Amino acid sequence: MLYTYFVYITTNENKTTLYIGVTNNIQRRLSQHYFDSQNLKKSFAGKYNCYHLIYYEGFENIETAIQREKELKKWRREKKDKLIASFNPDWDFLNHQVV
């Protein structure tokens, strides 16, 4: 199945801060987060160096992706941690594993 939109979770090097976002180009978005963290630090992801991808889900339409993003953002940290661990048990950085 070909997905057009992604909900993703990034973290910092020490895995202490989570950022949840939605995009139609996950590699480009990760590059933007990295650039902001190294330069401007204008966004949340940039200020907290959240450019390490640890979780993502694919969606066919933007409305469903945005709905899921909003749902995840409301969750407590413990629930987010369990979701990440069910998808990526070792919390490996997945930046180079997605296209």
PDB file of N, CA and C in Angstrom:
ATOM      1  N   MET A   1       0.837  -1.177   0.000  1.00  0.00           N
ATOM      2  CA  MET A   1       0.000   0.000   0.000  1.00  0.00           C
ATOM      3  C   MET A   1       0.885   1.244   0.000  1.00  0.00           C
ATOM      4  N   LEU A   2       0.540   2.197  -0.806  1.00  0.00           N
ATOM      5  CA  LEU A   2       1.307   3.425  -0.911  1.00  0.00           C
ATOM      6  C   LEU A   2       0.654   4.512  -0.059  1.00  0.00           C
ATOM      7  N   TYR A   3       1.407   5.019   0.905  1.00  0.00           N
ATOM      8  CA  TYR A   3       0.891   6.074   1.762  1.00  0.00           C
ATOM      9  C   TYR A   3       1.371   7.426   1.265  1.00  0.00           C
ATOM     10  N   THR A   4       0.496   8.406   1.404  1.00  0.00           N
ATOM     11  CA  THR A   4       0.810   9.749   0.955  1.00  0.00           C
ATOM     12  C   THR A   4       1.130  10.661   2.128  1.00  0.00           C
ATOM     13  N   TYR A   5       0.588  10.361   3.300  1.00  0.00           N
ATOM     14  CA  TYR A   5       0.775  11.202   4.486  1.00  0.00           C
ATOM     15  C   TYR A   5       1.277  10.365   5.649  1.00  0.00           C
ATOM     16  N   PHE A   6       2.031  11.005   6.522  1.00  0.00           N
ATOM     17  CA  PHE A   6       2.591  10.314   7.676  1.00  0.00           C
ATOM     18  C   PHE A   6       2.400  11.123   8.940  1.00  0.00           C
ATOM     19  N   VAL A   7       2.046  10.423  10.005  1.00  0.00           N
ATOM     20  CA  VAL A   7       2.129  10.974  11.353  1.00  0.00           C
ATOM     21  C   VAL A   7       3.405  10.378  11.915  1.00  0.00           C
ATOM     22  N   TYR A   8       4.221  11.217  12.532  1.00  0.00           N
ATOM     23  CA  TYR A   8       5.519  10.735  12.983  1.00  0.00           C
ATOM     24  C   TYR A   8       5.838  11.297  14.363  1.00  0.00           C
ATOM     25  N   ILE A   9       6.740  10.606  15.049  1.00  0.00           N
ATOM     26  CA  ILE A   9       7.233  11.071  16.338  1.00  0.00           C
ATOM     27  C   ILE A   9       8.751  11.117  16.254  1.00  0.00           C
ATOM     28  N   THR A  10       9.296  12.257  16.635  1.00  0.00           N
ATOM     29  CA  THR A  10      10.749  12.409  16.725  1.00  0.00           C
ATOM     30  C   THR A  10      11.120  12.688  18.176  1.00  0.00           C
ATOM     31  N   THR A  11      12.394  12.507  18.457  1.00  0.00           N
ATOM     32  CA  THR A  11      12.902  12.763  19.804  1.00  0.00           C
ATOM     33  C   THR A  11      14.304  13.355  19.704  1.00  0.00           C
ATOM     34  N   ASN A  12      14.830  13.734  20.846  1.00  0.00           N
ATOM     35  CA  ASN A  12      16.200  14.254  20.887  1.00  0.00           C
ATOM     36  C   ASN A  12      17.169  13.096  21.135  1.00  0.00           C
ATOM     37  N   GLU A  13      18.448  13.397  21.175  1.00  0.00           N
ATOM     38  CA  GLU A  13      19.491  12.378  21.335  1.00  0.00           C
ATOM     39  C   GLU A  13      19.290  11.520  22.586  1.00  0.00           C
ATOM     40  N   ASN A  14      18.872  12.151  23.686  1.00  0.00           N
ATOM     41  CA  ASN A  14      18.688  11.437  24.958  1.00  0.00           C
ATOM     42  C   ASN A  14      17.290  10.846  25.133  1.00  0.00           C
ATOM     43  N   LYS A  15      16.430  11.042  24.137  1.00  0.00           N
ATOM     44  CA  LYS A  15      15.070  10.485  24.135  1.00  0.00           C
ATOM     45  C   LYS A  15      14.227  11.006  25.300  1.00  0.00           C
ATOM     46  N   THR A  16      14.429  12.281  25.637  1.00  0.00           N
ATOM     47  CA  THR A  16      13.695  12.872  26.755  1.00  0.00           C
ATOM     48  C   THR A  16      12.512  13.729  26.313  1.00  0.00           C
ATOM     49  N   THR A  17      12.515  14.182  25.068  1.00  0.00           N
ATOM     50  CA  THR A  17      11.448  15.044  24.557  1.00  0.00           C
ATOM     51  C   THR A  17      10.880  14.425  23.293  1.00  0.00           C
ATOM     52  N   LEU A  18       9.554  14.472  23.152  1.00  0.00           N
ATOM     53  CA  LEU A  18       8.898  13.936  21.962  1.00  0.00           C
ATOM     54  C   LEU A  18       8.241  15.064  21.179  1.00  0.00           C
ATOM     55  N   TYR A  19       8.281  14.930  19.865  1.00  0.00           N
ATOM     56  CA  TYR A  19       7.581  15.854  18.978  1.00  0.00           C
ATOM     57  C   TYR A  19       6.724  15.014  18.043  1.00  0.00           C
ATOM     58  N   ILE A  20       5.460  15.399  17.875  1.00  0.00           N
ATOM     59  CA  ILE A  20       4.533  14.688  16.989  1.00  0.00           C
ATOM     60  C   ILE A  20       4.139  15.630  15.861  1.00  0.00           C
ATOM     61  N   GLY A  21       4.232  15.124  14.632  1.00  0.00           N
ATOM     62  CA  GLY A  21       3.881  15.943  13.481  1.00  0.00           C
ATOM     63  C   GLY A  21       3.236  15.127  12.384  1.00  0.00           C
ATOM     64  N   VAL A  22       2.817  15.822  11.331  1.00  0.00           N
ATOM     65  CA  VAL A  22       2.220  15.188  10.161  1.00  0.00           C
ATOM     66  C   VAL A  22       2.871  15.807   8.924  1.00  0.00           C
ATOM     67  N   THR A  23       3.085  14.987   7.898  1.00  0.00           N
ATOM     68  CA  THR A  23       3.750  15.462   6.683  1.00  0.00           C
ATOM     69  C   THR A  23       3.387  14.586   5.492  1.00  0.00           C
ATOM     70  N   ASN A  24       3.650  15.102   4.302  1.00  0.00           N
ATOM     71  CA  ASN A  24       3.497  14.276   3.098  1.00  0.00           C
ATOM     72  C   ASN A  24       4.866  13.871   2.544  1.00  0.00           C
ATOM     73  N   ASN A  25       5.952  14.332   3.200  1.00  0.00           N
ATOM     74  CA  ASN A  25       7.307  13.963   2.778  1.00  0.00           C
ATOM     75  C   ASN A  25       8.164  13.864   4.040  1.00  0.00           C
ATOM     76  N   ILE A  26       8.271  12.672   4.552  1.00  0.00           N
ATOM     77  CA  ILE A  26       8.902  12.484   5.865  1.00  0.00           C
ATOM     78  C   ILE A  26      10.398  12.809   5.852  1.00  0.00           C
ATOM     79  N   GLN A  27      11.108  12.457   4.785  1.00  0.00           N
ATOM     80  CA  GLN A  27      12.541  12.770   4.737  1.00  0.00           C
ATOM     81  C   GLN A  27      12.790  14.280   4.687  1.00  0.00           C
ATOM     82  N   ARG A  28      12.007  14.970   3.892  1.00  0.00           N
ATOM     83  CA  ARG A  28      12.156  16.428   3.819  1.00  0.00           C
ATOM     84  C   ARG A  28      11.859  17.057   5.180  1.00  0.00           C
ATOM     85  N   ARG A  29      10.823  16.572   5.842  1.00  0.00           N
ATOM     86  CA  ARG A  29      10.445  17.132   7.140  1.00  0.00           C
ATOM     87  C   ARG A  29      11.530  16.878   8.191  1.00  0.00           C
ATOM     88  N   LEU A  30      12.110  15.690   8.187  1.00  0.00           N
ATOM     89  CA  LEU A  30      13.205  15.395   9.118  1.00  0.00           C
ATOM     90  C   LEU A  30      14.401  16.310   8.848  1.00  0.00           C
ATOM     91  N   SER A  31      14.675  16.574   7.587  1.00  0.00           N
ATOM     92  CA  SER A  31      15.761  17.491   7.230  1.00  0.00           C
ATOM     93  C   SER A  31      15.475  18.891   7.739  1.00  0.00           C
ATOM     94  N   GLN A  32      14.216  19.315   7.646  1.00  0.00           N
ATOM     95  CA  GLN A  32      13.836  20.634   8.164  1.00  0.00           C
ATOM     96  C   GLN A  32      14.024  20.704   9.679  1.00  0.00           C
ATOM     97  N   HIS A  33      13.617  19.661  10.383  1.00  0.00           N
ATOM     98  CA  HIS A  33      13.801  19.628  11.844  1.00  0.00           C
ATOM     99  C   HIS A  33      15.287  19.692  12.195  1.00  0.00           C
ATOM    100  N   TYR A  34      16.095  18.939  11.465  1.00  0.00           N
ATOM    101  CA  TYR A  34      17.539  18.945  11.726  1.00  0.00           C
ATOM    102  C   TYR A  34      18.132  20.331  11.478  1.00  0.00           C
ATOM    103  N   PHE A  35      17.787  20.914  10.342  1.00  0.00           N
ATOM    104  CA  PHE A  35      18.307  22.239  10.010  1.00  0.00           C
ATOM    105  C   PHE A  35      17.918  23.260  11.078  1.00  0.00           C
ATOM    106  N   ASP A  36      16.672  23.247  11.493  1.00  0.00           N
ATOM    107  CA  ASP A  36      16.215  24.198  12.506  1.00  0.00           C
ATOM    108  C   ASP A  36      16.942  23.984  13.834  1.00  0.00           C
ATOM    109  N   SER A  37      17.188  22.738  14.186  1.00  0.00           N
ATOM    110  CA  SER A  37      17.871  22.467  15.461  1.00  0.00           C
ATOM    111  C   SER A  37      19.321  22.951  15.428  1.00  0.00           C
ATOM    112  N   GLN A  38      19.931  22.949  14.249  1.00  0.00           N
ATOM    113  CA  GLN A  38      21.327  23.358  14.122  1.00  0.00           C
ATOM    114  C   GLN A  38      21.485  24.857  13.886  1.00  0.00           C
ATOM    115  N   ASN A  39      20.407  25.525  13.499  1.00  0.00           N
ATOM    116  CA  ASN A  39      20.514  26.922  13.089  1.00  0.00           C
ATOM    117  C   ASN A  39      19.556  27.849  13.832  1.00  0.00           C
ATOM    118  N   LEU A  40      18.324  27.949  13.371  1.00  0.00           N
ATOM    119  CA  LEU A  40      17.397  28.965  13.855  1.00  0.00           C
ATOM    120  C   LEU A  40      16.766  28.671  15.208  1.00  0.00           C
ATOM    121  N   LYS A  41      16.466  27.412  15.447  1.00  0.00           N
ATOM    122  CA  LYS A  41      15.776  26.979  16.671  1.00  0.00           C
ATOM    123  C   LYS A  41      14.456  27.738  16.884  1.00  0.00           C
ATOM    124  N   LYS A  42      13.698  27.887  15.801  1.00  0.00           N
ATOM    125  CA  LYS A  42      12.430  28.608  15.867  1.00  0.00           C
ATOM    126  C   LYS A  42      11.252  27.702  16.242  1.00  0.00           C
ATOM    127  N   SER A  43      11.320  26.451  15.874  1.00  0.00           N
ATOM    128  CA  SER A  43      10.208  25.531  16.132  1.00  0.00           C
ATOM    129  C   SER A  43      10.464  24.740  17.417  1.00  0.00           C
ATOM    130  N   PHE A  44       9.426  24.082  17.900  1.00  0.00           N
ATOM    131  CA  PHE A  44       9.571  23.210  19.073  1.00  0.00           C
ATOM    132  C   PHE A  44      10.619  22.141  18.805  1.00  0.00           C
ATOM    133  N   ALA A  45      10.506  21.485  17.650  1.00  0.00           N
ATOM    134  CA  ALA A  45      11.456  20.423  17.305  1.00  0.00           C
ATOM    135  C   ALA A  45      12.878  20.975  17.234  1.00  0.00           C
ATOM    136  N   GLY A  46      13.029  22.171  16.714  1.00  0.00           N
ATOM    137  CA  GLY A  46      14.348  22.787  16.626  1.00  0.00           C
ATOM    138  C   GLY A  46      14.917  23.155  17.980  1.00  0.00           C
ATOM    139  N   LYS A  47      14.104  23.741  18.823  1.00  0.00           N
ATOM    140  CA  LYS A  47      14.568  24.159  20.155  1.00  0.00           C
ATOM    141  C   LYS A  47      15.015  22.982  21.001  1.00  0.00           C
ATOM    142  N   TYR A  48      14.321  21.852  20.851  1.00  0.00           N
ATOM    143  CA  TYR A  48      14.613  20.679  21.671  1.00  0.00           C
ATOM    144  C   TYR A  48      15.374  19.584  20.912  1.00  0.00           C
ATOM    145  N   ASN A  49      15.877  19.924  19.729  1.00  0.00           N
ATOM    146  CA  ASN A  49      16.681  18.993  18.914  1.00  0.00           C
ATOM    147  C   ASN A  49      15.961  17.679  18.628  1.00  0.00           C
ATOM    148  N   CYS A  50      14.690  17.758  18.340  1.00  0.00           N
ATOM    149  CA  CYS A  50      13.883  16.564  18.057  1.00  0.00           C
ATOM    150  C   CYS A  50      13.882  16.272  16.558  1.00  0.00           C
ATOM    151  N   TYR A  51      14.937  15.649  16.097  1.00  0.00           N
ATOM    152  CA  TYR A  51      15.007  15.279  14.684  1.00  0.00           C
ATOM    153  C   TYR A  51      15.321  13.801  14.481  1.00  0.00           C
ATOM    154  N   HIS A  52      15.305  13.026  15.549  1.00  0.00           N
ATOM    155  CA  HIS A  52      15.536  11.581  15.449  1.00  0.00           C
ATOM    156  C   HIS A  52      14.178  10.872  15.363  1.00  0.00           C
ATOM    157  N   LEU A  53      13.891  10.269  14.223  1.00  0.00           N
ATOM    158  CA  LEU A  53      12.624   9.585  13.992  1.00  0.00           C
ATOM    159  C   LEU A  53      12.582   8.276  14.782  1.00  0.00           C
ATOM    160  N   ILE A  54      11.515   8.092  15.566  1.00  0.00           N
ATOM    161  CA  ILE A  54      11.370   6.853  16.331  1.00  0.00           C
ATOM    162  C   ILE A  54      10.041   6.140  16.070  1.00  0.00           C
ATOM    163  N   TYR A  55       9.103   6.823  15.374  1.00  0.00           N
ATOM    164  CA  TYR A  55       7.790   6.227  15.137  1.00  0.00           C
ATOM    165  C   TYR A  55       7.149   6.912  13.936  1.00  0.00           C
ATOM    166  N   TYR A  56       6.403   6.136  13.155  1.00  0.00           N
ATOM    167  CA  TYR A  56       5.602   6.742  12.084  1.00  0.00           C
ATOM    168  C   TYR A  56       4.465   5.813  11.696  1.00  0.00           C
ATOM    169  N   GLU A  57       3.421   6.405  11.154  1.00  0.00           N
ATOM    170  CA  GLU A  57       2.253   5.700  10.617  1.00  0.00           C
ATOM    171  C   GLU A  57       1.929   6.322   9.274  1.00  0.00           C
ATOM    172  N   GLY A  58       1.504   5.510   8.313  1.00  0.00           N
ATOM    173  CA  GLY A  58       1.129   6.014   6.999  1.00  0.00           C
ATOM    174  C   GLY A  58      -0.375   6.102   6.831  1.00  0.00           C
ATOM    175  N   PHE A  59      -0.810   7.100   6.047  1.00  0.00           N
ATOM    176  CA  PHE A  59      -2.233   7.333   5.796  1.00  0.00           C
ATOM    177  C   PHE A  59      -2.448   7.696   4.337  1.00  0.00           C
ATOM    178  N   GLU A  60      -3.630   7.370   3.846  1.00  0.00           N
ATOM    179  CA  GLU A  60      -3.966   7.676   2.465  1.00  0.00           C
ATOM    180  C   GLU A  60      -4.501   9.084   2.285  1.00  0.00           C
ATOM    181  N   ASN A  61      -5.114   9.652   3.328  1.00  0.00           N
ATOM    182  CA  ASN A  61      -5.633  11.008   3.177  1.00  0.00           C
ATOM    183  C   ASN A  61      -5.248  11.891   4.357  1.00  0.00           C
ATOM    184  N   ILE A  62      -5.149  13.168   4.084  1.00  0.00           N
ATOM    185  CA  ILE A  62      -4.654  14.123   5.063  1.00  0.00           C
ATOM    186  C   ILE A  62      -5.596  14.280   6.263  1.00  0.00           C
ATOM    187  N   GLU A  63      -6.887  14.189   6.036  1.00  0.00           N
ATOM    188  CA  GLU A  63      -7.836  14.361   7.137  1.00  0.00           C
ATOM    189  C   GLU A  63      -7.634  13.296   8.213  1.00  0.00           C
ATOM    190  N   THR A  64      -7.459  12.056   7.796  1.00  0.00           N
ATOM    191  CA  THR A  64      -7.232  10.966   8.741  1.00  0.00           C
ATOM    192  C   THR A  64      -5.902  11.142   9.465  1.00  0.00           C
ATOM    193  N   ALA A  65      -4.891  11.576   8.736  1.00  0.00           N
ATOM    194  CA  ALA A  65      -3.571  11.790   9.339  1.00  0.00           C
ATOM    195  C   ALA A  65      -3.628  12.904  10.386  1.00  0.00           C
ATOM    196  N   ILE A  66      -4.282  13.999  10.070  1.00  0.00           N
ATOM    197  CA  ILE A  66      -4.394  15.111  11.021  1.00  0.00           C
ATOM    198  C   ILE A  66      -5.185  14.698  12.250  1.00  0.00           C
ATOM    199  N   GLN A  67      -6.247  13.928  12.041  1.00  0.00           N
ATOM    200  CA  GLN A  67      -7.052  13.426  13.164  1.00  0.00           C
ATOM    201  C   GLN A  67      -6.194  12.561  14.090  1.00  0.00           C
ATOM    202  N   ARG A  68      -5.377  11.690  13.512  1.00  0.00           N
ATOM    203  CA  ARG A  68      -4.504  10.829  14.317  1.00  0.00           C
ATOM    204  C   ARG A  68      -3.438  11.650  15.047  1.00  0.00           C
ATOM    205  N   GLU A  69      -2.866  12.637  14.380  1.00  0.00           N
ATOM    206  CA  GLU A  69      -1.873  13.506  15.015  1.00  0.00           C
ATOM    207  C   GLU A  69      -2.471  14.186  16.247  1.00  0.00           C
ATOM    208  N   LYS A  70      -3.660  14.722  16.102  1.00  0.00           N
ATOM    209  CA  LYS A  70      -4.329  15.394  17.224  1.00  0.00           C
ATOM    210  C   LYS A  70      -4.600  14.416  18.364  1.00  0.00           C
ATOM    211  N   GLU A  71      -4.992  13.196  18.005  1.00  0.00           N
ATOM    212  CA  GLU A  71      -5.253  12.171  19.021  1.00  0.00           C
ATOM    213  C   GLU A  71      -3.977  11.873  19.819  1.00  0.00           C
ATOM    214  N   LEU A  72      -2.876  11.638  19.121  1.00  0.00           N
ATOM    215  CA  LEU A  72      -1.616  11.306  19.797  1.00  0.00           C
ATOM    216  C   LEU A  72      -1.117  12.452  20.670  1.00  0.00           C
ATOM    217  N   LYS A  73      -1.290  13.669  20.216  1.00  0.00           N
ATOM    218  CA  LYS A  73      -0.831  14.827  20.984  1.00  0.00           C
ATOM    219  C   LYS A  73      -1.563  14.952  22.322  1.00  0.00           C
ATOM    220  N   LYS A  74      -2.765  14.431  22.415  1.00  0.00           N
ATOM    221  CA  LYS A  74      -3.540  14.501  23.660  1.00  0.00           C
ATOM    222  C   LYS A  74      -3.135  13.428  24.668  1.00  0.00           C
ATOM    223  N   TRP A  75      -2.431  12.418  24.202  1.00  0.00           N
ATOM    224  CA  TRP A  75      -2.052  11.308  25.079  1.00  0.00           C
ATOM    225  C   TRP A  75      -1.017  11.727  26.111  1.00  0.00           C
ATOM    226  N   ARG A  76      -1.035  11.048  27.240  1.00  0.00           N
ATOM    227  CA  ARG A  76       0.001  11.215  28.264  1.00  0.00           C
ATOM    228  C   ARG A  76       1.297  10.574  27.757  1.00  0.00           C
ATOM    229  N   ARG A  77       2.402  11.006  28.306  1.00  0.00           N
ATOM    230  CA  ARG A  77       3.712  10.506  27.868  1.00  0.00           C
ATOM    231  C   ARG A  77       3.798   8.982  27.985  1.00  0.00           C
ATOM    232  N   GLU A  78       3.278   8.426  29.060  1.00  0.00           N
ATOM    233  CA  GLU A  78       3.339   6.979  29.268  1.00  0.00           C
ATOM    234  C   GLU A  78       2.694   6.210  28.115  1.00  0.00           C
ATOM    235  N   LYS A  79       1.562   6.687  27.647  1.00  0.00           N
ATOM    236  CA  LYS A  79       0.853   6.025  26.556  1.00  0.00           C
ATOM    237  C   LYS A  79       1.627   6.171  25.241  1.00  0.00           C
ATOM    238  N   LYS A  80       2.225   7.332  25.025  1.00  0.00           N
ATOM    239  CA  LYS A  80       3.052   7.536  23.834  1.00  0.00           C
ATOM    240  C   LYS A  80       4.259   6.605  23.864  1.00  0.00           C
ATOM    241  N   ASP A  81       4.873   6.476  25.032  1.00  0.00           N
ATOM    242  CA  ASP A  81       6.033   5.581  25.168  1.00  0.00           C
ATOM    243  C   ASP A  81       5.662   4.146  24.815  1.00  0.00           C
ATOM    244  N   LYS A  82       4.492   3.690  25.246  1.00  0.00           N
ATOM    245  CA  LYS A  82       4.044   2.324  24.941  1.00  0.00           C
ATOM    246  C   LYS A  82       3.804   2.144  23.441  1.00  0.00           C
ATOM    247  N   LEU A  83       3.225   3.159  22.805  1.00  0.00           N
ATOM    248  CA  LEU A  83       2.999   3.098  21.359  1.00  0.00           C
ATOM    249  C   LEU A  83       4.325   2.987  20.617  1.00  0.00           C
ATOM    250  N   ILE A  84       5.272   3.822  20.990  1.00  0.00           N
ATOM    251  CA  ILE A  84       6.596   3.791  20.354  1.00  0.00           C
ATOM    252  C   ILE A  84       7.252   2.428  20.560  1.00  0.00           C
ATOM    253  N   ALA A  85       7.222   1.924  21.783  1.00  0.00           N
ATOM    254  CA  ALA A  85       7.855   0.639  22.104  1.00  0.00           C
ATOM    255  C   ALA A  85       7.201  -0.521  21.354  1.00  0.00           C
ATOM    256  N   SER A  86       5.903  -0.441  21.089  1.00  0.00           N
ATOM    257  CA  SER A  86       5.232  -1.521  20.350  1.00  0.00           C
ATOM    258  C   SER A  86       5.660  -1.530  18.879  1.00  0.00           C
ATOM    259  N   PHE A  87       6.049  -0.392  18.366  1.00  0.00           N
ATOM    260  CA  PHE A  87       6.476  -0.239  16.974  1.00  0.00           C
ATOM    261  C   PHE A  87       7.993  -0.366  16.827  1.00  0.00           C
ATOM    262  N   ASN A  88       8.705   0.131  17.825  1.00  0.00           N
ATOM    263  CA  ASN A  88      10.163   0.250  17.773  1.00  0.00           C
ATOM    264  C   ASN A  88      10.693  -0.040  19.184  1.00  0.00           C
ATOM    265  N   PRO A  89      10.747  -1.320  19.581  1.00  0.00           N
ATOM    266  CA  PRO A  89      11.059  -1.705  20.966  1.00  0.00           C
ATOM    267  C   PRO A  89      12.337  -1.109  21.546  1.00  0.00           C
ATOM    268  N   ASP A  90      13.361  -0.931  20.721  1.00  0.00           N
ATOM    269  CA  ASP A  90      14.633  -0.395  21.216  1.00  0.00           C
ATOM    270  C   ASP A  90      14.765   1.117  21.014  1.00  0.00           C
ATOM    271  N   TRP A  91      13.703   1.731  20.522  1.00  0.00           N
ATOM    272  CA  TRP A  91      13.711   3.172  20.250  1.00  0.00           C
ATOM    273  C   TRP A  91      14.885   3.547  19.344  1.00  0.00           C
ATOM    274  N   ASP A  92      15.123   2.706  18.337  1.00  0.00           N
ATOM    275  CA  ASP A  92      16.180   2.997  17.372  1.00  0.00           C
ATOM    276  C   ASP A  92      15.800   4.230  16.557  1.00  0.00           C
ATOM    277  N   PHE A  93      16.795   4.974  16.112  1.00  0.00           N
ATOM    278  CA  PHE A  93      16.544   6.117  15.240  1.00  0.00           C
ATOM    279  C   PHE A  93      16.336   5.591  13.827  1.00  0.00           C
ATOM    280  N   LEU A  94      15.199   5.927  13.235  1.00  0.00           N
ATOM    281  CA  LEU A  94      14.770   5.329  11.973  1.00  0.00           C
ATOM    282  C   LEU A  94      14.935   6.272  10.776  1.00  0.00           C
ATOM    283  N   ASN A  95      15.639   7.367  10.938  1.00  0.00           N
ATOM    284  CA  ASN A  95      15.727   8.386   9.890  1.00  0.00           C
ATOM    285  C   ASN A  95      16.133   7.826   8.529  1.00  0.00           C
ATOM    286  N   HIS A  96      17.018   6.863   8.504  1.00  0.00           N
ATOM    287  CA  HIS A  96      17.515   6.336   7.242  1.00  0.00           C
ATOM    288  C   HIS A  96      16.770   5.082   6.793  1.00  0.00           C
ATOM    289  N   GLN A  97      15.709   4.732   7.500  1.00  0.00           N
ATOM    290  CA  GLN A  97      14.944   3.541   7.149  1.00  0.00           C
ATOM    291  C   GLN A  97      13.632   3.876   6.449  1.00  0.00           C
ATOM    292  N   VAL A  98      13.302   5.146   6.329  1.00  0.00           N
ATOM    293  CA  VAL A  98      12.074   5.540   5.633  1.00  0.00           C
ATOM    294  C   VAL A  98      12.437   6.334   4.388  1.00  0.00           C
ATOM    295  N   VAL A  99      11.590   6.225   3.388  1.00  0.00           N
ATOM    296  CA  VAL A  99      11.862   6.925   2.123  1.00  0.00           C
ATOM    297  C   VAL A  99      10.889   8.059   1.925  1.00  0.00           C
TER     298      VAL A  99
END
